mmCIF file of C-alpha atoms in Angstrom:
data_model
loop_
_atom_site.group_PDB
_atom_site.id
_atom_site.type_symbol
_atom_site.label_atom_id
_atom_site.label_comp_id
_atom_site.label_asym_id
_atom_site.label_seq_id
_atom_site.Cartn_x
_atom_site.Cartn_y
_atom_site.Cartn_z
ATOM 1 C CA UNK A 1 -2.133 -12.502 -25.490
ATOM 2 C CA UNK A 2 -5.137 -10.387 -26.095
ATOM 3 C CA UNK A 3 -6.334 -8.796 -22.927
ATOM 4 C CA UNK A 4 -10.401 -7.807 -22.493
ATOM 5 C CA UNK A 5 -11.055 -4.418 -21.915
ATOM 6 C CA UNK A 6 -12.806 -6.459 -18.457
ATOM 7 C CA UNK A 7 -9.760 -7.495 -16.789
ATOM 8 C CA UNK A 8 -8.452 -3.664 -16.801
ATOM 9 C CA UNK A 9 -8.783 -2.410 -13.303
ATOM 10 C CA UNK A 10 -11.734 -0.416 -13.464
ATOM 11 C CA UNK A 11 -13.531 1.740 -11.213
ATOM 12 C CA UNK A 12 -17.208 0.942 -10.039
ATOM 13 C CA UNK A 13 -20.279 3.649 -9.209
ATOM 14 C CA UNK A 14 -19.215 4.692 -5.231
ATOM 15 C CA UNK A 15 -20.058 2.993 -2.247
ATOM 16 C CA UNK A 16 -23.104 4.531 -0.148
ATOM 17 C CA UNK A 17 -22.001 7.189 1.726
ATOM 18 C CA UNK A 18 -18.717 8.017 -0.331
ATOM 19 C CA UNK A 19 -20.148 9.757 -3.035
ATOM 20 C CA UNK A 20 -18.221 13.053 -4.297
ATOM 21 C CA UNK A 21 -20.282 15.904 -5.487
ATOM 22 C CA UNK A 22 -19.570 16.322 -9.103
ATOM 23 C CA UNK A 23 -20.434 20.148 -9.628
ATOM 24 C CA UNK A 24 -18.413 21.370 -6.699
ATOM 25 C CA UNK A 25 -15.323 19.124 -7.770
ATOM 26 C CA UNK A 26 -14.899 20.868 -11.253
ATOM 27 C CA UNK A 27 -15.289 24.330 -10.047
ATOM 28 C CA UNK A 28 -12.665 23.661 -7.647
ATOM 29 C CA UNK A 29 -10.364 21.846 -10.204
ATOM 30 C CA UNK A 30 -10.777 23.755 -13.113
ATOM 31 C CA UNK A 31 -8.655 26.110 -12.958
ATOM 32 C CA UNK A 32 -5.878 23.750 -12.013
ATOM 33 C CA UNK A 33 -6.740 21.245 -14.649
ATOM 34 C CA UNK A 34 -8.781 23.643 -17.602
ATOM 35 C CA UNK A 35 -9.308 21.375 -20.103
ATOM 36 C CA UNK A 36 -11.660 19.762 -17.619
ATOM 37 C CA UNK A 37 -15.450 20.255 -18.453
ATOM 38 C CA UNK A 38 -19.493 19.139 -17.261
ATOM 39 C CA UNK A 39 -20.262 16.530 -17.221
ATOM 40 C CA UNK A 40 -17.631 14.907 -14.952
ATOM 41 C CA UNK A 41 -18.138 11.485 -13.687
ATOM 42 C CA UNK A 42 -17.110 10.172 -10.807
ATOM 43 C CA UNK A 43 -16.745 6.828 -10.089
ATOM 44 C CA UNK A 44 -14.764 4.442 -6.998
ATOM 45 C CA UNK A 45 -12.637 1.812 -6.871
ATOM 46 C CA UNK A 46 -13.921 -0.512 -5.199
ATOM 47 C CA UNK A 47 -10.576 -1.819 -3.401
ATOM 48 C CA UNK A 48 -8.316 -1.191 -1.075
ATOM 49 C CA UNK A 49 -8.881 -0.099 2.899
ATOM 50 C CA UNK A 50 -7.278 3.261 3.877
ATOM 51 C CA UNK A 51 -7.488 6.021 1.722
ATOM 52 C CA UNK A 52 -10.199 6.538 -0.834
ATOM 53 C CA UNK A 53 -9.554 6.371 -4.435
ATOM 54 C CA UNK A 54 -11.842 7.648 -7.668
ATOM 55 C CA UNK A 55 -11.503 8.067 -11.281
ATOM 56 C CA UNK A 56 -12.744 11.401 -12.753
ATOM 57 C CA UNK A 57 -13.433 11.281 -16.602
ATOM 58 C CA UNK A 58 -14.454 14.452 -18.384
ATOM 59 C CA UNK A 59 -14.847 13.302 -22.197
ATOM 60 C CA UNK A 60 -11.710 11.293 -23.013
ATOM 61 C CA UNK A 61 -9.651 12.563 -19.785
ATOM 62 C CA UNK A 62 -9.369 10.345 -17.096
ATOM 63 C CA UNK A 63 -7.483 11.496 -13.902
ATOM 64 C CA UNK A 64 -7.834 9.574 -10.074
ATOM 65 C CA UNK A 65 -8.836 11.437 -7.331
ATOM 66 C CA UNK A 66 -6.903 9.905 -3.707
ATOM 67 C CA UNK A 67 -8.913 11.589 0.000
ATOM 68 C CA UNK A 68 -8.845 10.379 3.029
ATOM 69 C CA UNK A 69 -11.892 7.983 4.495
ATOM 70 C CA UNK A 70 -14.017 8.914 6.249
ATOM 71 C CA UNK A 71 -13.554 9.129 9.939
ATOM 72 C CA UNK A 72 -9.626 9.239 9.360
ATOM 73 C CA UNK A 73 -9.529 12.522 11.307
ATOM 74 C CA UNK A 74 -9.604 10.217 14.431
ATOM 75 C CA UNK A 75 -6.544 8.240 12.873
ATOM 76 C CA UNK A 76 -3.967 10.252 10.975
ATOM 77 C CA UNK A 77 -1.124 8.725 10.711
ATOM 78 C CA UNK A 78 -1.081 7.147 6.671
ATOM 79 C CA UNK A 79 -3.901 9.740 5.921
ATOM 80 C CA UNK A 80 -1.364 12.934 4.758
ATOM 81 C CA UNK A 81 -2.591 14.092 1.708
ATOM 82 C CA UNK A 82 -0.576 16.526 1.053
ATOM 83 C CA UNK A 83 2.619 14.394 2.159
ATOM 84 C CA UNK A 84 1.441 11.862 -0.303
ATOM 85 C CA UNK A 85 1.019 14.198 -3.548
ATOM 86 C CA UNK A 86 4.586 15.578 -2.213
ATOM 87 C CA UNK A 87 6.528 12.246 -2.323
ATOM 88 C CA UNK A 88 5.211 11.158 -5.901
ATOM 89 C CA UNK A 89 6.259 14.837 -7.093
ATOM 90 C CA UNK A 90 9.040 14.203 -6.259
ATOM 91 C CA UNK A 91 9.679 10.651 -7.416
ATOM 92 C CA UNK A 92 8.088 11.499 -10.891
ATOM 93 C CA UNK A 93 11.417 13.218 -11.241
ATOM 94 C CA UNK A 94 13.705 10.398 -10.930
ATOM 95 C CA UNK A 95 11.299 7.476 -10.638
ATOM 96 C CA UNK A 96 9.523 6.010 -14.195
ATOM 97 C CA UNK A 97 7.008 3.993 -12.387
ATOM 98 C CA UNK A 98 4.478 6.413 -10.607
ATOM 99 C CA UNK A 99 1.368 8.621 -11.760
ATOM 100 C CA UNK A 100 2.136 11.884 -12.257
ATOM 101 C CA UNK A 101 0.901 14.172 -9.772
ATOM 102 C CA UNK A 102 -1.301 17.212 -11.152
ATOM 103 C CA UNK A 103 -2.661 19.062 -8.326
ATOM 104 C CA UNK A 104 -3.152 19.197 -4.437
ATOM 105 C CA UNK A 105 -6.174 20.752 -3.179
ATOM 106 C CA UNK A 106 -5.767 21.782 0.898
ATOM 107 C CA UNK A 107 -8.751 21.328 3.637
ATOM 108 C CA UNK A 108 -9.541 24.898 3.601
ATOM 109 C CA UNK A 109 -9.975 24.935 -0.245
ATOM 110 C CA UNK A 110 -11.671 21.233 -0.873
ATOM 111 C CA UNK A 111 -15.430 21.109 -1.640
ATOM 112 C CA UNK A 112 -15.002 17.759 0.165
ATOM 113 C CA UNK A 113 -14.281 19.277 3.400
ATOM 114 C CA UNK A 114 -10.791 17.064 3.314
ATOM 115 C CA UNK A 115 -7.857 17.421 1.337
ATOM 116 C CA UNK A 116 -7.152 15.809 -1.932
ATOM 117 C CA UNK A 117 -5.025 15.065 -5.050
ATOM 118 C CA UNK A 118 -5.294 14.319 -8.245
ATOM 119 C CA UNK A 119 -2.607 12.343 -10.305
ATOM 120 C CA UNK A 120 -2.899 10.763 -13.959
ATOM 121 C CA UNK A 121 -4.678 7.663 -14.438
ATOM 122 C CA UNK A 122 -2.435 4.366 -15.248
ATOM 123 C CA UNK A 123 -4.387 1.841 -17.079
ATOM 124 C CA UNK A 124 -3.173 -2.064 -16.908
ATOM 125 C CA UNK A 125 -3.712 -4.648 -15.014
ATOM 126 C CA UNK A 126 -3.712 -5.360 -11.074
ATOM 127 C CA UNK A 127 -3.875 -8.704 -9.616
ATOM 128 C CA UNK A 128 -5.723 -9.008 -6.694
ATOM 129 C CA UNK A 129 -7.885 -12.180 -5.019
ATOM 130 C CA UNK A 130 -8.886 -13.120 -7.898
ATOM 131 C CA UNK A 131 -7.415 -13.958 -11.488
ATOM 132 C CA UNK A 132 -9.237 -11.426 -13.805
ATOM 133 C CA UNK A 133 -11.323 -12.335 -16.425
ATOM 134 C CA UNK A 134 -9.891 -13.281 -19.758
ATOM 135 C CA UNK A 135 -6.016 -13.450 -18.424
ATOM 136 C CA UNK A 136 -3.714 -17.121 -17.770
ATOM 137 C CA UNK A 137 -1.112 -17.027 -15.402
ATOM 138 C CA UNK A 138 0.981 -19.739 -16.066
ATOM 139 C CA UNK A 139 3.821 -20.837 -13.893
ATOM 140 C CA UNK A 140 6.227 -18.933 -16.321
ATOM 141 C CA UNK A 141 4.578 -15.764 -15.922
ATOM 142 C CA UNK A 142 4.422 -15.762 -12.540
ATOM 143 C CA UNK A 143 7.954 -16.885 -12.220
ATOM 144 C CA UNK A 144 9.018 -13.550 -13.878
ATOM 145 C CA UNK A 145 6.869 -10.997 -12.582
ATOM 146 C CA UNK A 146 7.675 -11.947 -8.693
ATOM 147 C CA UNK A 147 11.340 -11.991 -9.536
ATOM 148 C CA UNK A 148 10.677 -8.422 -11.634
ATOM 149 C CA UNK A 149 8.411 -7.884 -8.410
ATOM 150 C CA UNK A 150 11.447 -7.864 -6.290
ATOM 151 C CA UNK A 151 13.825 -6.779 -8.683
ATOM 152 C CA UNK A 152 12.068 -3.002 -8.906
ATOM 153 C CA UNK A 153 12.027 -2.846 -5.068
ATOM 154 C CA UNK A 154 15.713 -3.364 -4.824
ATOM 155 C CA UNK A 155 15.833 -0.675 -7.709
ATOM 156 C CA UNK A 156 13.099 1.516 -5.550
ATOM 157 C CA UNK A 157 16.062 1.389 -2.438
ATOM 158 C CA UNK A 158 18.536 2.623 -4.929
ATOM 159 C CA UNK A 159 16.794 5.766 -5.651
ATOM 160 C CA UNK A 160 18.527 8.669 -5.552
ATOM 161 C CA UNK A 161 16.788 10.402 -2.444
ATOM 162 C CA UNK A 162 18.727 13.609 -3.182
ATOM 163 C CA UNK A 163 17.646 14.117 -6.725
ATOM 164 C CA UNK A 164 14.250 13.240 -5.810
ATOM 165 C CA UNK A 165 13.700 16.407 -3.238
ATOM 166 C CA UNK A 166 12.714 13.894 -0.449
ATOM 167 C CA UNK A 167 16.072 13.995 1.745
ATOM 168 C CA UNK A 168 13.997 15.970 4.611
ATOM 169 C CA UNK A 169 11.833 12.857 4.854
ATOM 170 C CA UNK A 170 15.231 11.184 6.903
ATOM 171 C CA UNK A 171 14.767 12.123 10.914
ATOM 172 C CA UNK A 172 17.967 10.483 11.463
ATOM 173 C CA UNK A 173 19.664 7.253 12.673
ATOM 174 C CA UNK A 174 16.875 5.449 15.097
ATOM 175 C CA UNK A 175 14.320 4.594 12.307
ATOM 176 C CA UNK A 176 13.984 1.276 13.508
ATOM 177 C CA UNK A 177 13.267 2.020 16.797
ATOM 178 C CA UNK A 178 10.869 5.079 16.126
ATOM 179 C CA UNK A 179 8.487 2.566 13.785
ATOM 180 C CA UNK A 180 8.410 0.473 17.133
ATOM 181 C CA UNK A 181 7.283 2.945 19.118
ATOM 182 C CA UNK A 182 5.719 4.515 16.598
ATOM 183 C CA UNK A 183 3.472 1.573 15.726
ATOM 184 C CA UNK A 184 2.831 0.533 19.735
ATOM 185 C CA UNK A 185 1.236 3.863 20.121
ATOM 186 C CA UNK A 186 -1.166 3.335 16.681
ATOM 187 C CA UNK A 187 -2.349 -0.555 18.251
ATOM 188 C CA UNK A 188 -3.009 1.403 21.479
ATOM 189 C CA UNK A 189 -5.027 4.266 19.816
ATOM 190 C CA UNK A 190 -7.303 1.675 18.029
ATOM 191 C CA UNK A 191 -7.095 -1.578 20.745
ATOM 192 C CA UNK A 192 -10.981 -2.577 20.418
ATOM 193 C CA UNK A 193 -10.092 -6.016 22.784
ATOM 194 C CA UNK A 194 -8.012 -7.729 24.666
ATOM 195 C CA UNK A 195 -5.473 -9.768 21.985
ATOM 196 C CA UNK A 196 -2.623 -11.784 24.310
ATOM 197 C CA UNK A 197 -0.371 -12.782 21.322
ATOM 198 C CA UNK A 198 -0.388 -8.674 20.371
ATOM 199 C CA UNK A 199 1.080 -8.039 23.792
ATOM 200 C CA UNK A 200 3.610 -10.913 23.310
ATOM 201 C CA UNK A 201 4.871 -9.521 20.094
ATOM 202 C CA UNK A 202 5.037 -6.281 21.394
ATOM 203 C CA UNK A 203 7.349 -7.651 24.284
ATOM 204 C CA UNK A 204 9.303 -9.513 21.902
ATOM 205 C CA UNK A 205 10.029 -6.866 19.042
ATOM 206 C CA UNK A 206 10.349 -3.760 21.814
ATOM 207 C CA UNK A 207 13.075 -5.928 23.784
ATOM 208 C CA UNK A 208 15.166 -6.989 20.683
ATOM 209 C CA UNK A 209 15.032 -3.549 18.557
ATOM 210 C CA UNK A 210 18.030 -3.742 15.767
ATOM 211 C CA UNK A 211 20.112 -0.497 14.625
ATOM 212 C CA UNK A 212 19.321 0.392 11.201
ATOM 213 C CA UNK A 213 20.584 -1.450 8.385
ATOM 214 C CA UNK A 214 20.698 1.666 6.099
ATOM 215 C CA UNK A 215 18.928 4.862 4.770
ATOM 216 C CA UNK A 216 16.826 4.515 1.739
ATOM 217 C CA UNK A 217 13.332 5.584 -0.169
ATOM 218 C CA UNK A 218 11.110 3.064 1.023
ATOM 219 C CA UNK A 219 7.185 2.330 -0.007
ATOM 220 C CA UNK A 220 6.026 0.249 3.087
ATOM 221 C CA UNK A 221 3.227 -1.157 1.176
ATOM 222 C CA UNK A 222 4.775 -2.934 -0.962
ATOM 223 C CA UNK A 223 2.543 -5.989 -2.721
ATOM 224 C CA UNK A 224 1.083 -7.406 -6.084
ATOM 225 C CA UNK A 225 -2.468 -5.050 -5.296
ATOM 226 C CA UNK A 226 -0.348 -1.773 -5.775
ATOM 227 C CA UNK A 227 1.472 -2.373 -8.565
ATOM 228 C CA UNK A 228 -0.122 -1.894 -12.152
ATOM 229 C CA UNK A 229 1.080 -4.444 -14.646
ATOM 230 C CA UNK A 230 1.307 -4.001 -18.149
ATOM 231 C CA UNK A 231 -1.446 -5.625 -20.403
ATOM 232 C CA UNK A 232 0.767 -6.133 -23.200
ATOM 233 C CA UNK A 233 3.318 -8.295 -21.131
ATOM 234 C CA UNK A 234 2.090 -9.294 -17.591
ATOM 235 C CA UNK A 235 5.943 -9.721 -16.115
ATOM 236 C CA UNK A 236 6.201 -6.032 -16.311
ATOM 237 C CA UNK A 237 5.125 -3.567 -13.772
ATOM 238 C CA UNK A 238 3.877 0.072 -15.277
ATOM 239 C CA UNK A 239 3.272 1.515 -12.034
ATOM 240 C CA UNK A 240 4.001 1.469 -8.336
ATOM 241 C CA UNK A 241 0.736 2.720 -6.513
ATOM 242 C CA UNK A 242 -0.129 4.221 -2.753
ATOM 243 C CA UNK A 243 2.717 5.954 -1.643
ATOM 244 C CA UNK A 244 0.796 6.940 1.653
ATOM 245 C CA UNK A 245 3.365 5.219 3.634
ATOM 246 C CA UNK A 246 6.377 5.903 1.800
ATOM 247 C CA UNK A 247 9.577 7.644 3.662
ATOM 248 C CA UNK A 248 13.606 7.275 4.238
ATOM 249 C CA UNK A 249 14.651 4.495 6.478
ATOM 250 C CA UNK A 250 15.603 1.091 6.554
ATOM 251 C CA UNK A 251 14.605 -0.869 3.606
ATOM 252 C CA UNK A 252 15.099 -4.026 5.107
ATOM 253 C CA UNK A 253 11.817 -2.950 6.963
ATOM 254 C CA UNK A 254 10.247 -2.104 3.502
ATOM 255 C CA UNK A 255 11.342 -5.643 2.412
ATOM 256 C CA UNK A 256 9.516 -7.931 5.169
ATOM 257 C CA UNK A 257 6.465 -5.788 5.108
ATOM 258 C CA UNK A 258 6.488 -7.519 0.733
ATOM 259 C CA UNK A 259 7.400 -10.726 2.627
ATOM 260 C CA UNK A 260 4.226 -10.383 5.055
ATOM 261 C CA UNK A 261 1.788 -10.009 2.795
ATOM 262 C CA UNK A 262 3.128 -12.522 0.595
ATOM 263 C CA UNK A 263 0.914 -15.935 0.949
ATOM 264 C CA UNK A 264 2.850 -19.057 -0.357
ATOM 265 C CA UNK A 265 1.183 -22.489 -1.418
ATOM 266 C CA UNK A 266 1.645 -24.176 1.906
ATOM 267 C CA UNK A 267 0.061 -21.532 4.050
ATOM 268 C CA UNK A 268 -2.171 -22.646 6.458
ATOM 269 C CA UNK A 269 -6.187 -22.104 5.003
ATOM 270 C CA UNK A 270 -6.686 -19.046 7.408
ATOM 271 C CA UNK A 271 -3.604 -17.061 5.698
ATOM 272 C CA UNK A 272 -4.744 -18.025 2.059
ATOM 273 C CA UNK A 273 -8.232 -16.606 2.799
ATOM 274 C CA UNK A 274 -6.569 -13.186 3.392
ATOM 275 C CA UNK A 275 -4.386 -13.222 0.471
ATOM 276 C CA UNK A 276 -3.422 -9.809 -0.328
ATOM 277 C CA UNK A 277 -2.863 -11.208 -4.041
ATOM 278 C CA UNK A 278 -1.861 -14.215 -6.359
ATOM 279 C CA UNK A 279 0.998 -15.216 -4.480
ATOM 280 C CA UNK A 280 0.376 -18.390 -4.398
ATOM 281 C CA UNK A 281 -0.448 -19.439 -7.979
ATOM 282 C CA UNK A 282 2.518 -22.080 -9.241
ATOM 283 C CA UNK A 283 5.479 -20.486 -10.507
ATOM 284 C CA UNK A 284 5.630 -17.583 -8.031
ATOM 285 C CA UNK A 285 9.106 -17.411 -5.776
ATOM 286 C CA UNK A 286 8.674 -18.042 -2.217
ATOM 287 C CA UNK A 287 9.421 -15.770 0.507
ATOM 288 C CA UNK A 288 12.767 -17.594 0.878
ATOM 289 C CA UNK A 289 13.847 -17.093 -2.678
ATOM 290 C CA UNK A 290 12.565 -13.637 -2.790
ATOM 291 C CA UNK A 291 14.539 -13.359 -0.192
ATOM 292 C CA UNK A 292 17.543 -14.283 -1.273
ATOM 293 C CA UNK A 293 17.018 -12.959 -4.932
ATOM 294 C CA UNK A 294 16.557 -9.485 -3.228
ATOM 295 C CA UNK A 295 19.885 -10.299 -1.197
ATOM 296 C CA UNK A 296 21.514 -10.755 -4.358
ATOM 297 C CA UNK A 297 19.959 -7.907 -6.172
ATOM 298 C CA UNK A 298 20.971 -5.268 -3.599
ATOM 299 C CA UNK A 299 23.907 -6.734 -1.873
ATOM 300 C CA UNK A 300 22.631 -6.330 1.733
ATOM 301 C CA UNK A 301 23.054 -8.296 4.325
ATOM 302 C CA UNK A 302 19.411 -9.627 5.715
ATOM 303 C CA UNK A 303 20.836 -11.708 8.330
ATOM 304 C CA UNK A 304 18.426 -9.510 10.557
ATOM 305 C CA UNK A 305 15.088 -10.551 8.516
ATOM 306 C CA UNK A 306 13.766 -12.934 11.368
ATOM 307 C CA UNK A 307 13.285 -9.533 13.682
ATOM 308 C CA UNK A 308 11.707 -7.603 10.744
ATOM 309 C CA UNK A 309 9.227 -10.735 9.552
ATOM 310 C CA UNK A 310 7.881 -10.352 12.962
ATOM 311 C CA UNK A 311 7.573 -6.960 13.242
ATOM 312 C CA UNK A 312 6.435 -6.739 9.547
ATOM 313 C CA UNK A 313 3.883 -9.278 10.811
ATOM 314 C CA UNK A 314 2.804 -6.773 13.919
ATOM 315 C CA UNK A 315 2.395 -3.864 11.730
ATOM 316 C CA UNK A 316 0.141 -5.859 9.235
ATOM 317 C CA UNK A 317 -2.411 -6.422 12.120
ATOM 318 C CA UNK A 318 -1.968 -2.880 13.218
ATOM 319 C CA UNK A 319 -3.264 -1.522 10.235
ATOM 320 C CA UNK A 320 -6.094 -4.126 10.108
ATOM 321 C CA UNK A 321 -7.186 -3.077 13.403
ATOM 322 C CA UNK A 322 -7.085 0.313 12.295
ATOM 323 C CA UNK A 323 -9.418 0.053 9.821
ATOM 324 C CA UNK A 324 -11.546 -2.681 12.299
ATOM 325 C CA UNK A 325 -11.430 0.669 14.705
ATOM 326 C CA UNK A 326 -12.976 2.917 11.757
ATOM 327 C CA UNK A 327 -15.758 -0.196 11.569
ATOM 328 C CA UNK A 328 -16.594 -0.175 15.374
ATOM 329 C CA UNK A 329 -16.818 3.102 15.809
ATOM 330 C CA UNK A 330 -19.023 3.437 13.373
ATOM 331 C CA UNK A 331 -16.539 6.302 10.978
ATOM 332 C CA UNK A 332 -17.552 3.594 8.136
ATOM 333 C CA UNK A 333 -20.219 1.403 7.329
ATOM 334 C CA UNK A 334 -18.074 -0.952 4.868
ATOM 335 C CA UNK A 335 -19.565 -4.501 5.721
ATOM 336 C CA UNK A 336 -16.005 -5.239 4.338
ATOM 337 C CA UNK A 337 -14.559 -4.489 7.925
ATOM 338 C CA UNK A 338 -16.980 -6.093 9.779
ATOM 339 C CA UNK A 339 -14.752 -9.748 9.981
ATOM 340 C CA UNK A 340 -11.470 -7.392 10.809
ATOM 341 C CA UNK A 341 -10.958 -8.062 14.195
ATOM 342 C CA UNK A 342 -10.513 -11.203 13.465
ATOM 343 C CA UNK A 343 -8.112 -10.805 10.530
ATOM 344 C CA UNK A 344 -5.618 -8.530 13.354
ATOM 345 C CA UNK A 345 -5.342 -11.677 15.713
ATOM 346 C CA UNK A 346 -4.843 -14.036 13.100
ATOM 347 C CA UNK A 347 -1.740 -11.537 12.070
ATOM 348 C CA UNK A 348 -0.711 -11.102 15.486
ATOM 349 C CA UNK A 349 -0.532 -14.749 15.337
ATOM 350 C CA UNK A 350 2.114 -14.901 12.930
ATOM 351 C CA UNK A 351 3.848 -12.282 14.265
ATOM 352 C CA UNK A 352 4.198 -14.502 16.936
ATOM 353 C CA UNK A 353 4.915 -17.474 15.127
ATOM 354 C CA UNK A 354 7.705 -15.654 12.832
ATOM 355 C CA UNK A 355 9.741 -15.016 16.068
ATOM 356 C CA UNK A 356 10.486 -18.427 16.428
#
């Protein structure tokens, strides 16, 4: 198959507001990156919700820039720059599927007032709401990239933490029941209303925490819009992007929060409007069999996978009501958020739902 230069993932002119001031940027990252030179050209792309992402191109170089949004200062937790740039250093090492990291620029140093990175660009494919222009996904397809999709994150668990310089990342046995408290304290730094099947879940989850399952590198974002696909054969993932989350704990954590966003055929409308990707197109496994393929894969026992679903569920509409928070408050002006608050009950709703 011949792919159009159109259905690459490609970066857009930047949002109002979230503009980056080209002259200042290549004084600051010259000397780090020297074979940069004027003009530079800086341009967004357009999706995702946390941090901020742009592609710098100075003649034939292209390199992506990753900040924090704006207003984050008032929510930190998933905005650590500098943690970020540190894990993918790190799994560059050992780990074939990530950018490579080129240089970290602190607060104190930044022309954008923020911190920053910038990594190599990956160019391919990403499959988000939409099949992009020029592409067919037939059932085969699809069969094989969600069962390579959940193949690589059983080979992501198996990475060797050690050799990757990310062992300090582990705070011990208790994972599990840090990320509950953990994430209770995040929903209560950016509640905007009352939300009654939030506080049920919260009950539920905080009264039935597991012990952890294991210790392993794990991305907690895991989903179809963060991994790059190759053009040249669409089963095959290039890259593994947004690390923001990433850390040692349990993976069977990392595996529910794949099985949360993932929206199956028989969803009810609600769910399939906030598809985090093509999930749903024929051929794709369902959360059962990915399930059970992953299972197989790793050899772990996921007999506690009802208690993470929900919890996975919980976190989702955390994070959506963190970025609903940014919206109210007025820290972003992203008509995108606007409808958020709504998206963080419907989640809470299958938090509930998932606990049975």
């Amino acid at each position: 198959m011949t792919i159009p230069l159109s259905a690459l993932d490609a970066p857009r002119p930047p949002r109002p507001g979230e503009a980056l001031e080209a002259e200042g940027l290549l004084t600051c990252l010259q000397p780090y990156l020297p074979e940069l030179a004027p003009p530079l050209i800086i341009e967004q792309f357009p999706a995702g919700h946390s941090n901020l992402t742009y592609a710098l191109r100075s003649g034939d170089r292209e390199y992506v820039l990753r900040r924090p949004p704006f207003g984050a200062e008032h929510i930190r937790a998933g905005h650590d720059m500098h943690r970020e740039f540190r894990v993918l250093s790190g799994l560059h090492r050992v780990y074939p599927r990530v950018p490579q990291p080129l240089c970290y620029i602190p607060a104190e140093s930044s022309p954008l007032g923020v911190p920053f990175y910038v990594m190599t660009r990956v160019r391919g494919i990403i499959l988000r709401t939409r099949v992009p222009e020029g592409i067919t996904l037939d059932a085969e397809t699809m069969r094989r990239l969600s069962t390579n999709f959940i193949d690589h994150l059983a080979e992501l668990h198996a990475v060797d933490v050690e050799a990757a310089g990310l062992r300090d990342l582990y705070r011990g046995a208790g994972y599990v029941r840090r990320q509950v408290e953990g994430w209770v304290k995040r929903y209560r730094a950016a509640q905007t209303d009352d939300v009654p099947a939030m506080e049920r879940v919260i009950a539920w989850v905080t009264a039935r925490i597991p012990e952890d399952s294991a210790a392993t590198l794990i991305h907690n974002d895991y989903k179809y819009d963060n991994v790059i696909l190759d053009p040249a054969d669409l089963t095959q993932i290039r890259a593994v992007l947004d690390w923001e989350m990433a850390t040692v704990g349990d993976p069977l954590t990392d595996v529910a929060t794949a099985l949360a966003y993932w929206v199956e055929r028989d969803d009810p409308p609600e769910v399939h409007a906030m598809s985090f990707g093509l999930t749903a197109l024929p051929g794709n496994l369902t959360r059962a069999e990915l399930l059970a393929r992953y299972a197989e894969t790793s050899r772990r026992d996921v007999r506690e996978m009802r208690w993470h679903e929900a919890f996975a569920l919980f976190k989702v509409a955390v994070i959506v009501q963190q970025i609903y928070f940014r919206y109210v408050k007025g820290f972003t002006h992203d008509e995108r958020f606007a409808r958020l608050g709504a998206t963080a009950r419907l989640f809470a709703e299958l938090a509930q739902r998932a606990m049975g």
